[in-house]
Coordinates of C-alpha atoms in Angstrom, one line a residue:
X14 CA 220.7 122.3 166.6
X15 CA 220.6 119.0 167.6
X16 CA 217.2 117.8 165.9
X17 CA 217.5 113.8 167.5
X18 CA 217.6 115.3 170.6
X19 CA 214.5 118.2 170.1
X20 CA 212.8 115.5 168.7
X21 CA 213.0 113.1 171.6
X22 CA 212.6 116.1 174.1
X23 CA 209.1 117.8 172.3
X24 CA 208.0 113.7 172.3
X25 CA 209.0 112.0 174.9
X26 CA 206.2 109.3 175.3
X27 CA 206.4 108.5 171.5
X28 CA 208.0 105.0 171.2
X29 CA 205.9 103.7 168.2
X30 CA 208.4 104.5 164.8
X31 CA 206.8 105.1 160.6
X32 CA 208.2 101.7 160.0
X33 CA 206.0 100.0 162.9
X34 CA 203.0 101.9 161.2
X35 CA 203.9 100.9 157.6
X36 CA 203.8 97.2 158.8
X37 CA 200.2 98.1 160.5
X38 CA 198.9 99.7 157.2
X39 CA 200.2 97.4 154.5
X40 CA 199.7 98.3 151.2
X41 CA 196.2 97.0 150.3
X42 CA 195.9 93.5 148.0
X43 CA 193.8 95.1 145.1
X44 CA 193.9 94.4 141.2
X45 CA 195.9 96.8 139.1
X46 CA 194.1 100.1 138.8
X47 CA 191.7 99.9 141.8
X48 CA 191.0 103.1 143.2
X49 CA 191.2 103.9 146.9
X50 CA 189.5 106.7 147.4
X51 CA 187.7 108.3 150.3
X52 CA 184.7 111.0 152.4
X53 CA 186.5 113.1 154.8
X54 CA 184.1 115.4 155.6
X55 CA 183.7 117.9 159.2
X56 CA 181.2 116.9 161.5
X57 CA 179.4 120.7 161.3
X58 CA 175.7 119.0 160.8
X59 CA 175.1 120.5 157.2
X60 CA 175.1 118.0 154.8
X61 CA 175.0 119.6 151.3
X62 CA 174.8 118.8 147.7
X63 CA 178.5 119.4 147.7
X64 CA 179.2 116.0 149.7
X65 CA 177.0 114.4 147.8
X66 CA 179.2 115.5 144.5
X67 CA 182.2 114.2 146.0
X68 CA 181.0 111.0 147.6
X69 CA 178.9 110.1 144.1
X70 CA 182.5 111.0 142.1
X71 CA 184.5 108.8 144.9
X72 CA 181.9 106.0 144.8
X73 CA 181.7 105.8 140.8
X74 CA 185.3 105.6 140.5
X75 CA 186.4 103.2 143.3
X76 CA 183.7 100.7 143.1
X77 CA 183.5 100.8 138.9
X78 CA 187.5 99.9 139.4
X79 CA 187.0 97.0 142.0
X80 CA 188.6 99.8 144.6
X81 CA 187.3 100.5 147.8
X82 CA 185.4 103.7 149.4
X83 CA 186.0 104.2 152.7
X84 CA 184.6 107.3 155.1
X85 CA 187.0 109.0 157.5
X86 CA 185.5 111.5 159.6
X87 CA 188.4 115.0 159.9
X88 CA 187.2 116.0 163.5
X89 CA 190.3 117.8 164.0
X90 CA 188.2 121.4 164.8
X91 CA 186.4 120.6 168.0
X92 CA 185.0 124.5 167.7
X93 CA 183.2 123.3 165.0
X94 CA 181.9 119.9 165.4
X95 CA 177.8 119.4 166.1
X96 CA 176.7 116.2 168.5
X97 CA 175.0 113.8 166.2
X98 CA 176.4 115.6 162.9
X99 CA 178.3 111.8 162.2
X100 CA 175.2 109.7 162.6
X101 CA 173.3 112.7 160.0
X102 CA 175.9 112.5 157.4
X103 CA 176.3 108.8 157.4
X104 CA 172.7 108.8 157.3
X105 CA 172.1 111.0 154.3
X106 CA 174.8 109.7 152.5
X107 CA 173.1 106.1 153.0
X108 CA 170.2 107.8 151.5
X109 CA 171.8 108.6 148.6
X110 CA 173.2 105.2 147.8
X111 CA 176.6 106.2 148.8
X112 CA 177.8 102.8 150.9
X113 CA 181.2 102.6 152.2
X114 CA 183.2 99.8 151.8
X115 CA 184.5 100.5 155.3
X116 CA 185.2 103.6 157.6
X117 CA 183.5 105.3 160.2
X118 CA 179.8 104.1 161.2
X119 CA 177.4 104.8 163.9
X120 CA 177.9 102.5 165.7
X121 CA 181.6 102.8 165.6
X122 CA 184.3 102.3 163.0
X123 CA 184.6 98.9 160.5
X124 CA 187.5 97.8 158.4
X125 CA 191.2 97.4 159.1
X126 CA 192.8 100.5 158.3
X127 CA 191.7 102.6 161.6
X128 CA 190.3 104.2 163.5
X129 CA 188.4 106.5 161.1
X130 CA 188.3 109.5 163.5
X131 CA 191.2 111.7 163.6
X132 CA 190.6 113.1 167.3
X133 CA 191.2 109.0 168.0
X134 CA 194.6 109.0 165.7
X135 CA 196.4 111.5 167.9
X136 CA 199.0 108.7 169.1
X137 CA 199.7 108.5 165.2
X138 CA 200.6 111.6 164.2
X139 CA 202.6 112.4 167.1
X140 CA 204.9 109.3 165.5
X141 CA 205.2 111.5 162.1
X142 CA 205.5 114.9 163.8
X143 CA 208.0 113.4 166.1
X144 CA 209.8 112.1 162.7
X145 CA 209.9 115.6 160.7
X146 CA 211.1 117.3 164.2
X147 CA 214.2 114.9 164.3
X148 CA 214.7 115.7 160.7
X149 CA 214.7 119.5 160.9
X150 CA 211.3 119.8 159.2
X151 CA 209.5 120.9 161.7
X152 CA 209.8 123.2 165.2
X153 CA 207.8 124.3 168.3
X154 CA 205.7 128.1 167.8
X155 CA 205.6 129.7 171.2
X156 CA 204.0 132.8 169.7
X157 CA 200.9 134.5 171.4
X158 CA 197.8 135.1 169.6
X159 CA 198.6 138.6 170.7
X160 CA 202.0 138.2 168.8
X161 CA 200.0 136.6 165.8
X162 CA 197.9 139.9 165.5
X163 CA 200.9 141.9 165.7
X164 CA 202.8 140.1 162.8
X165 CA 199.6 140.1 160.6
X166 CA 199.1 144.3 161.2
X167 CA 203.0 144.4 160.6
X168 CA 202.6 142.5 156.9
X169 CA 198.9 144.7 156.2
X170 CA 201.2 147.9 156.7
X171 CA 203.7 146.5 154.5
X172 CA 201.6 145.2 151.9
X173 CA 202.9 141.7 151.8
X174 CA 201.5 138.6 151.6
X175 CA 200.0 137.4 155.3
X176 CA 201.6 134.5 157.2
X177 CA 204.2 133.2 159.3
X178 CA 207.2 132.5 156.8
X179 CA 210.6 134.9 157.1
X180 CA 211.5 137.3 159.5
X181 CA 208.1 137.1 160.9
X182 CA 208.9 133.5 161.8
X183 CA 210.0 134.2 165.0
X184 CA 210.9 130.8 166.7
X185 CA 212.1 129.3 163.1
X186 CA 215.6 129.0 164.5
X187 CA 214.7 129.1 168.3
X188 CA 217.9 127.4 169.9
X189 CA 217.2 124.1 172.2
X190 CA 217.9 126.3 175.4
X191 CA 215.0 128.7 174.7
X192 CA 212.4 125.7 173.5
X193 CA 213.5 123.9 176.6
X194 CA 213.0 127.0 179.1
X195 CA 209.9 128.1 177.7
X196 CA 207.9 124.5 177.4
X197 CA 209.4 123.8 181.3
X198 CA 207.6 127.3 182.3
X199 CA 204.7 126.0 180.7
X200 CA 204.3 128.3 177.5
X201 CA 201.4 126.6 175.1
X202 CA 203.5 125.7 172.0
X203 CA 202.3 124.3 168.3
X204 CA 204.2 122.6 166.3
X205 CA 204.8 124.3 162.7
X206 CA 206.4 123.1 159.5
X207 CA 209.5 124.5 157.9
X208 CA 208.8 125.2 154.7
X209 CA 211.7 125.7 152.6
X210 CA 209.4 126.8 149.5
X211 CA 209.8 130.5 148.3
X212 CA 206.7 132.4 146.4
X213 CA 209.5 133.1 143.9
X214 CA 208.9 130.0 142.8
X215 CA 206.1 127.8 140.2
X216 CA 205.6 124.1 140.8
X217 CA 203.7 122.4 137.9
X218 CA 200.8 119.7 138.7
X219 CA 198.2 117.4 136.9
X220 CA 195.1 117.9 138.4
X221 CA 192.6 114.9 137.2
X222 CA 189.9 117.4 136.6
X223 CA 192.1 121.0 135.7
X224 CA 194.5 119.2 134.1
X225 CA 198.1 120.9 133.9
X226 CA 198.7 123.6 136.6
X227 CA 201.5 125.7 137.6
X228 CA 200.7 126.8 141.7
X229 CA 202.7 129.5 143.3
X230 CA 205.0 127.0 146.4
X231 CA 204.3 127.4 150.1
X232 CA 206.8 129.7 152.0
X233 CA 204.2 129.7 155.2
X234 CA 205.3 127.6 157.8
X235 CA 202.4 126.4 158.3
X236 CA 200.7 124.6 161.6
X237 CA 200.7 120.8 162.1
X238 CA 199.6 120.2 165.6
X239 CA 197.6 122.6 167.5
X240 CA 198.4 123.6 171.4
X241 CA 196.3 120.4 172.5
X242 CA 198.1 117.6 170.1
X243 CA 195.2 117.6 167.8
X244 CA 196.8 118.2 164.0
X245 CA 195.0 120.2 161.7
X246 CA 193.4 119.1 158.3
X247 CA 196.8 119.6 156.2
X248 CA 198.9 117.4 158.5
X249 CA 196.1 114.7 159.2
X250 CA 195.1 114.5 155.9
X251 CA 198.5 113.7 154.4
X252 CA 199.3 111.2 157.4
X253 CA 195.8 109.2 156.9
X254 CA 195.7 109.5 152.9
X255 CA 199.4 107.3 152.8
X256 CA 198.8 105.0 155.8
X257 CA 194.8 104.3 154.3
X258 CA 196.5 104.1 151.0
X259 CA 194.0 106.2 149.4
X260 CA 194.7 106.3 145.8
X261 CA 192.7 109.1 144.5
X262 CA 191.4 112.2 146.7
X263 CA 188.0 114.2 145.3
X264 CA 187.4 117.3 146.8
X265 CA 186.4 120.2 146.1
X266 CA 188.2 123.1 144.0
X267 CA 188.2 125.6 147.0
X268 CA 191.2 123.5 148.2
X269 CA 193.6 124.3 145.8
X270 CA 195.1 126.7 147.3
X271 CA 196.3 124.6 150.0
X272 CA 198.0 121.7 147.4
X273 CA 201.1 123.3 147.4
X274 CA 201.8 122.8 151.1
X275 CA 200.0 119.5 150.8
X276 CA 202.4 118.3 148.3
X277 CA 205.3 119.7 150.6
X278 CA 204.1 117.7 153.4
X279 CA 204.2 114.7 151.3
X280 CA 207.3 115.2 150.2
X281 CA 208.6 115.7 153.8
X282 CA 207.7 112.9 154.7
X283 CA 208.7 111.1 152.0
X284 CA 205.9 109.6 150.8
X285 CA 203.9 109.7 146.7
X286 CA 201.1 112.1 147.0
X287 CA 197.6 110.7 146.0
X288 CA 196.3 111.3 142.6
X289 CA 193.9 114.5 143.2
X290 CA 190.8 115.6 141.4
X291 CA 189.6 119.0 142.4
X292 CA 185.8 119.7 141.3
X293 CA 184.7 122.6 140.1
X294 CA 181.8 124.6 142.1
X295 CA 177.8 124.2 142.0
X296 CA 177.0 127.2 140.4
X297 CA 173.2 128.8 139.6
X298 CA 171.7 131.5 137.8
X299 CA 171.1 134.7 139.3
X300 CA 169.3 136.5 137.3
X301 CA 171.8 137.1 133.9
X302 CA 175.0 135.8 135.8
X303 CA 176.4 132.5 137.0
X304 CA 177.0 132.8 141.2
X305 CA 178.1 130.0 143.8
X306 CA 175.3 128.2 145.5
X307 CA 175.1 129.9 149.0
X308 CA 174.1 128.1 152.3
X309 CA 172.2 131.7 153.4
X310 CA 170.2 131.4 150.0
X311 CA 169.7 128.7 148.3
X312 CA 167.8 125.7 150.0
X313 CA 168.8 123.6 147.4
X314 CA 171.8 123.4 148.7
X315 CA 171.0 121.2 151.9
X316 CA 170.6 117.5 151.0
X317 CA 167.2 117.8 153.6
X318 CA 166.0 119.8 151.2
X319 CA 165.5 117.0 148.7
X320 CA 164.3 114.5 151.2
X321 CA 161.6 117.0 152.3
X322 CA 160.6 117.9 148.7
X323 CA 160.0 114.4 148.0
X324 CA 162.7 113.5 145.4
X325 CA 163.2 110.3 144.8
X326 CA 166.7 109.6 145.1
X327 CA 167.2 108.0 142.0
X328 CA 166.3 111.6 140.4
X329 CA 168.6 113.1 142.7
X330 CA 171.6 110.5 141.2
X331 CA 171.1 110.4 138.3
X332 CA 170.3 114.7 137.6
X333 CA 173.7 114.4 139.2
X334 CA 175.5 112.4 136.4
X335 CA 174.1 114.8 134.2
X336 CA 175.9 117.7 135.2
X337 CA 179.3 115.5 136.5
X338 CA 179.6 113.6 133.2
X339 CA 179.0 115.1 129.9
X340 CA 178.3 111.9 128.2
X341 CA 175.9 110.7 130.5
X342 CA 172.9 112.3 128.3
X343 CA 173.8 110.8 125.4
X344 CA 174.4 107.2 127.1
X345 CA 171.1 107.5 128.7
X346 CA 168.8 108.5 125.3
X347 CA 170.6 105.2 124.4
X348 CA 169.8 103.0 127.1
X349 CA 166.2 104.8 128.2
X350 CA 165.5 102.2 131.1
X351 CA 169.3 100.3 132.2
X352 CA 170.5 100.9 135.5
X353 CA 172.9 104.0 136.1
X354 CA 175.1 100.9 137.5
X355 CA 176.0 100.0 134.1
X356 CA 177.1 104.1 133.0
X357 CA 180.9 104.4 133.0
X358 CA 181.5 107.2 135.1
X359 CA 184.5 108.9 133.9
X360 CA 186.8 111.9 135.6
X361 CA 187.7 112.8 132.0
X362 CA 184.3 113.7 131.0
X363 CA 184.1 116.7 134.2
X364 CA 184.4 119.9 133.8
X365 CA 186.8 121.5 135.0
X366 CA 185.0 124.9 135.5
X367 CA 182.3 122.9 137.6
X368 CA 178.6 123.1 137.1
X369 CA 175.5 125.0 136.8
X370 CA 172.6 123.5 138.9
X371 CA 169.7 123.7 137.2
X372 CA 166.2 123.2 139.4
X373 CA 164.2 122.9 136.4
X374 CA 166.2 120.5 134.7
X375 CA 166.2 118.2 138.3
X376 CA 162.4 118.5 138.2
X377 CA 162.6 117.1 134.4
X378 CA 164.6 114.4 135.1
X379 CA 162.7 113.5 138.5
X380 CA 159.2 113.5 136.4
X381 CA 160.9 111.1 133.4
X382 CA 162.3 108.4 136.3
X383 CA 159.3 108.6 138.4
X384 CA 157.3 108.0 134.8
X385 CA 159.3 104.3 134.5
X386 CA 159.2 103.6 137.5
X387 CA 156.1 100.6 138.5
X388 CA 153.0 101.6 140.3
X389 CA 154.1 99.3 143.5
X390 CA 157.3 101.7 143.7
X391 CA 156.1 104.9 143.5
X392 CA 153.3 103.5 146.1
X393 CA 156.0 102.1 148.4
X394 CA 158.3 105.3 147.9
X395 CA 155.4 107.7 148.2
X396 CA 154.7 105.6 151.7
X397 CA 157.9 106.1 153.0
X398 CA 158.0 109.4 152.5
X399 CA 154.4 110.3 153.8
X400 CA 155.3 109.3 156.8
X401 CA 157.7 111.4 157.5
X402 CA 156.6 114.7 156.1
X403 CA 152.8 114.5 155.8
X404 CA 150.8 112.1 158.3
X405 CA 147.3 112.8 156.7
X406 CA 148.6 111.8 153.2
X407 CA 150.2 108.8 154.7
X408 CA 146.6 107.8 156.3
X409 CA 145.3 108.0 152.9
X410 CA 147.7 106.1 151.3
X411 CA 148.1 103.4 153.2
X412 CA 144.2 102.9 154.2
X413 CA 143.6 101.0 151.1
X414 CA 147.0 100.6 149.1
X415 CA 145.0 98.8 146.2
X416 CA 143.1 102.1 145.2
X417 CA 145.9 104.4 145.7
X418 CA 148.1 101.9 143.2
X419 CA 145.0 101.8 140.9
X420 CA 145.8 105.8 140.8
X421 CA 149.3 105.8 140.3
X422 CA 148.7 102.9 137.7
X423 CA 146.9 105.4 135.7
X424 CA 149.4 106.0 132.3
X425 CA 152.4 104.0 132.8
X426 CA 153.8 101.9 130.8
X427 CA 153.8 102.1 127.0
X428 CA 156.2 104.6 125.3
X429 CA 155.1 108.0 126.1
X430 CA 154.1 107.1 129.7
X431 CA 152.5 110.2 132.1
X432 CA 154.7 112.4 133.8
X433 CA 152.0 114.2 136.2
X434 CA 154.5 115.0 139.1
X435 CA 158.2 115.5 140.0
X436 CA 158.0 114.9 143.6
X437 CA 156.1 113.0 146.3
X438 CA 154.7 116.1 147.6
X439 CA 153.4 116.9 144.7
X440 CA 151.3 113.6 145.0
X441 CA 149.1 114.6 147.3
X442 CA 147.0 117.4 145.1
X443 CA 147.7 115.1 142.0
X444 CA 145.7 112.2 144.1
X445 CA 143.4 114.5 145.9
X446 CA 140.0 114.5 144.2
X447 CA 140.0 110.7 144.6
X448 CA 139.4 111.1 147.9
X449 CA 135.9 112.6 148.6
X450 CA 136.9 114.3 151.8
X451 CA 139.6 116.5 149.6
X452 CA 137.4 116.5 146.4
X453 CA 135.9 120.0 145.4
X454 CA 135.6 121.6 142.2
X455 CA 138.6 123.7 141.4
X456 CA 137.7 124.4 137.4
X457 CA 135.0 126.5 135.8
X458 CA 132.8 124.8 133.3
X459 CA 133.0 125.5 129.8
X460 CA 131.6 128.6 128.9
X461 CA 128.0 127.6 127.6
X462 CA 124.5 127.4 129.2
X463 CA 124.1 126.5 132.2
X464 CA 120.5 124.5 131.0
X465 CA 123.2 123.1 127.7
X466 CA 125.8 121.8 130.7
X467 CA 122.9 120.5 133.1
X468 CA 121.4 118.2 129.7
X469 CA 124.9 116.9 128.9
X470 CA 125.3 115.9 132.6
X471 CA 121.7 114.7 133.4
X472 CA 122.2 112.8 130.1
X473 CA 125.3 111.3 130.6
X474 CA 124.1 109.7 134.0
X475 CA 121.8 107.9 132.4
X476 CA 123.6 105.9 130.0
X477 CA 127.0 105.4 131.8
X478 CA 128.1 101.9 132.2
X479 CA 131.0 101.0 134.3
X480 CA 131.3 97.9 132.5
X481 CA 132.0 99.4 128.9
X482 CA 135.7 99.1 127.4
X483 CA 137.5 102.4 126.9
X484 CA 136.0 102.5 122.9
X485 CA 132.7 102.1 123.9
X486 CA 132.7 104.1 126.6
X487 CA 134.4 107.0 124.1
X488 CA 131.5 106.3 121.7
X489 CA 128.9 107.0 124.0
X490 CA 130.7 110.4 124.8
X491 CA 130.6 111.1 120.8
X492 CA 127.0 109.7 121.2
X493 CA 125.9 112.4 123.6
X494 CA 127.7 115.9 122.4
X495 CA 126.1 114.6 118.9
X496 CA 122.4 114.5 120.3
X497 CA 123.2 117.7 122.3
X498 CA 124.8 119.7 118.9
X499 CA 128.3 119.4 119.5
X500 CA 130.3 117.8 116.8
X501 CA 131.8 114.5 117.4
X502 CA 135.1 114.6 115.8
X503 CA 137.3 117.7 116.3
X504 CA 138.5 117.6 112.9
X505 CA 135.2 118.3 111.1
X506 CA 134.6 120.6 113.7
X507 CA 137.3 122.7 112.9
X508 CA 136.8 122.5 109.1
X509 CA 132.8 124.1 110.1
X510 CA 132.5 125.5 113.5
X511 CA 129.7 127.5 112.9
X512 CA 127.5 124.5 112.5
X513 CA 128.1 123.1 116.1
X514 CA 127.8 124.5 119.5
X515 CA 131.0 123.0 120.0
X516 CA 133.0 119.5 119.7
X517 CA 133.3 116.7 121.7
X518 CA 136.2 118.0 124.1
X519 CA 133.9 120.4 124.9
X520 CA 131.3 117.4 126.4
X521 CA 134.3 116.1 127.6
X522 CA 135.5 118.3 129.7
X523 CA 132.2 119.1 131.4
X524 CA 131.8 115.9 132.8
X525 CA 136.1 116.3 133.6
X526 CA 134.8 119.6 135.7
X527 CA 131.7 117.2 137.5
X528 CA 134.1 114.1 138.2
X529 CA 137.0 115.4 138.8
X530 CA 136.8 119.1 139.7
X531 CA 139.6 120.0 137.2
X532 CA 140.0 120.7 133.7
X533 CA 143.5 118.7 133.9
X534 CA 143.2 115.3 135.0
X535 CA 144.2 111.8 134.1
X536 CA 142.2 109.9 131.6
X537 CA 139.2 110.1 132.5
X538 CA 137.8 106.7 131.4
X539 CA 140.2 105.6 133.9
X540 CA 139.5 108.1 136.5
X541 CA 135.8 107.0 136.0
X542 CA 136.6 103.6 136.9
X543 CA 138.5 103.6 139.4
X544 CA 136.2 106.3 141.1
X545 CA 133.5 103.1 140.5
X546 CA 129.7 103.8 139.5
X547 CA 128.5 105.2 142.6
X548 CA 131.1 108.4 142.9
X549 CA 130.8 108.9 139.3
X550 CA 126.8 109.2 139.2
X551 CA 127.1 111.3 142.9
X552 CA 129.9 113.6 141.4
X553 CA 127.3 114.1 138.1
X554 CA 124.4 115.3 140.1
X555 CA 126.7 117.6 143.4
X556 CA 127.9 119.3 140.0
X557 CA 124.4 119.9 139.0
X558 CA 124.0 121.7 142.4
X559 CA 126.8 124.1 141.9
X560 CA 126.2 125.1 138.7

């Protein structure tokens, strides 16, 4: 077979050469051990937690190297792609804090290595399949999908392993005379590798992340461009990765199956593969056992899902360096308010096995960065994300900012500051009895007379003073459970409680009930004043009502 002259019949309109592309994708001018590293995700319209792992791993260790992260969008699988699924991706990613150094955008592509769309790179890897043609590494398919059934019921009857690869590989050696006839009669035709790999065979790898391997080779000659041109992943990912000079490719585990063709492809076309680090999968308790986080059960598992919740997404980033880097703990116990900028994120501290997501331990982490974070943040957070998902809240919030960031002021700061809520939808009921037109009494009373609980409130009316400091306004508490027979300090109580109707937590919480409606609130000498005189004195005596 004359492979030259296949190559030039199968390609005739390809006049650009490798070495013309080489000289349009130069190596890139970066300092020794920058990373290149890059997205490539499918434009199906579900973003999960899965692209945000990978585009946090790329991110960290590009940008922490003085690399660069660029986004390449594989729309190889029209069947697939969603309208408007590049704009949602790019747009959740942004969310996220993962920015690309360049790559696909929506308003089109930026940075010199594209275009960033593979439907747009067809011209490209026509050059490279044109190449392997005229070397004898790759030939035309003209086999049905009728054929393709037959072959694959043939190899289930045999009980061998499915694919096209030996005598199933029908137009493997297909003379020049039978390609030409059957492309001039117009037969569909796709181009497939010739893999010269046997199963017989081990190949031994470093993966990153799984360390030392030994894969089983590819004997499947497998597809590279489909009936229409378009390549598939494995050929378009190999002919971007070396012409973007990508350095280091994160993705997920479920790929490794596929590396040993991918490293046959590279060494095809006689280029270095990338340095690849396959992550483990998010993985959740089901009950006793461990089970892969599904897209038909868990809602977790969309990246919406946290946006709608109301996580802030520095809970979101930072739960996630928890689980990525084992370290990260430790590093953060040690540096309780530093920027997760300054963490070195390391590939050597992942585990291999991947990771268990763990809701409650998001929700812990969310609560302890929300806790740090200033009163004008959470406001202008809590904003932002009212007026998304809840319009009513949003109204409230922002119809006088100064008293909802009097609220959220309310324990922050100090060492042990308050950690009331883990999300911004949680805000709303947190905040509620603020508001008068959401305020109703939600508690029960202490359990004593209702003539003991109408004195203490009656009472307490009478001698509150907005202007007191938070010891004397205390004192006047342990004042009034004193004259009404409850003991003023727990710890004599508890030494004699049969003396005493009760203690002072007991007066305490009565007026929590009449103020607040709750029996768990914030302080309540700050509740109190921030509430102002008038509420407070109203709130005493619509409690005496309802008792």
């Amino acid at each position: 077979m004359d492979f030259t002259k296949l190559a030039e019949f199968l390609f005739p309109d390809v006049t650009l050469t490798p070495e013309k592309l080489e000289e349009l994708y130069p190596k890139r001018d970066l300092p020794e051990g920058a990373i290149v590293s890059r997205m490539a995700p499918s434009p199906t319209g579900f973003v999960h937690l899965g692209n945000l792992v990978q585009g946090l791993t790329s991110e960290r260790l590009s940008h922490q190297s003085g690399g660069v992260l660029f986004l390449r969008v594989e729309d190889t699988d029209s069947k697939r792609e969603v309208a408007g699924a590049v704009e949602t991706l790019i747009t959740s990613l942004k969310h996220y804090n993962i920015i690309f150094d360049e790559g696909a955008t929506i308003d089109g592509d930026s940075g010199a290595y594209g275009p960033y769309r593979q439907r747009v790179r067809k011209d490209i890897y026509h050059v490279y399949a044109k190449k392997l043609v005229a070397e004898g590494k790759a030939y035309p398919c003209f086999c049905t999908e009728e054929e393709l059934a037959a072959i694959h019921a043939e190899q289930e009857a045999e009980k061998v392993n499915f694919g096209y690869y030996g005598k199933w590989a029908k137009y493997r050696d297909a003379s020049f005379e039978t390609i030409e006839a059957n492309i001039e009669a117009g037969m569909p035709w796709v181009l497939r590798f010739r893999s010269e790999g046997s199963i017989e065979h081990k190949i031994k790898f470093t993966d990153l992340i799984k360390g030392n391997l030994e894969l089983t080779e590819n004997d499947i000659d497998h597809v590279l461009l489909k009936s229409d041109g378009i390549p598939t992943y494995h050929f378009a990912h190999a002919v971007d990765d070396h012409l973007m000079r990508t350095t280091h490719v994160v993705r997920g585990d479920e790929w490794l199956p596929s590396l040993p063709f991918h490293l046959q492809l590279f060494a095809a076309l006689g280029w270095k593969p990338p340095k690849y680090l396959h992550i483990g999968t998010l993985m959740k308790m089901d009950g006793e056992s461990k089970r892969k986080l599904s897209k038909r059960k868990d809602p977790e598992l969309a990246l919406t899902f946290y946006q709608e919740i109301g996580y802030p997404v520095e809970a979101v980033y930072e739960y996630l360096l928890t689980i990525l880097n084992s370290n990260f703990e430790d590093w953060r116990r040690a540096n309780p308010f530093a920027s997760t900028d300054e963490f070195k994120f390391s590939y050597k501290k992942m585990n291999p096995a991947g990771s268990l997501f763990d809701t409650d331990k998001l929700r812990d982490v969310s609560k302890d960065v929300l806790s740090k974070m200033t009163a004008d943040k959470v406001y202008a957070l809590a904003v932002e994300w009212a007026e998304q998902y809840d319009r009513d809240f949003y109204e409230k919030l922002t119809a006088c900012p100064d008293y909802a960031k009097q609220i959220l002021a309310i324990g922050r700061g100090g060492k042990k500051p308050r950690k009331d809520f883990a999300v911004f939808s949680e805000l709303k009921p947190y905040m509620a009895f603020f508001y008068d037109d959401w305020f109703k009494i939600e508690a029960e009373m202490p359990a004593f007379d209702k003539a003991e609980i109408l004195g203490v409130l009656r009472d307490y009316a009478a001698l509150y003073d907005e202007s007191d400091d938070q010891t004397a306004w205390f004192d006047k508490v342990r004042a009034l459970a004193e004259r009404h027979g409850f003991c003023p300090d727990t710890k004599t109580y508890k030494a004699n409680p049969d003396a005493y109707k009760g203690h002072v937590g007991d007066v305490s919480m009565m007026l929590r009930v009449a103020v607040t409606g709750r029996q768990n609130s914030p302080d309540l000498y700050e509740v109190m004043r921030i509430l102002g005189k008038e509420k407070v004195l109203q709130r005493l005596s619509n409690a005496e009502e309802t008792l």
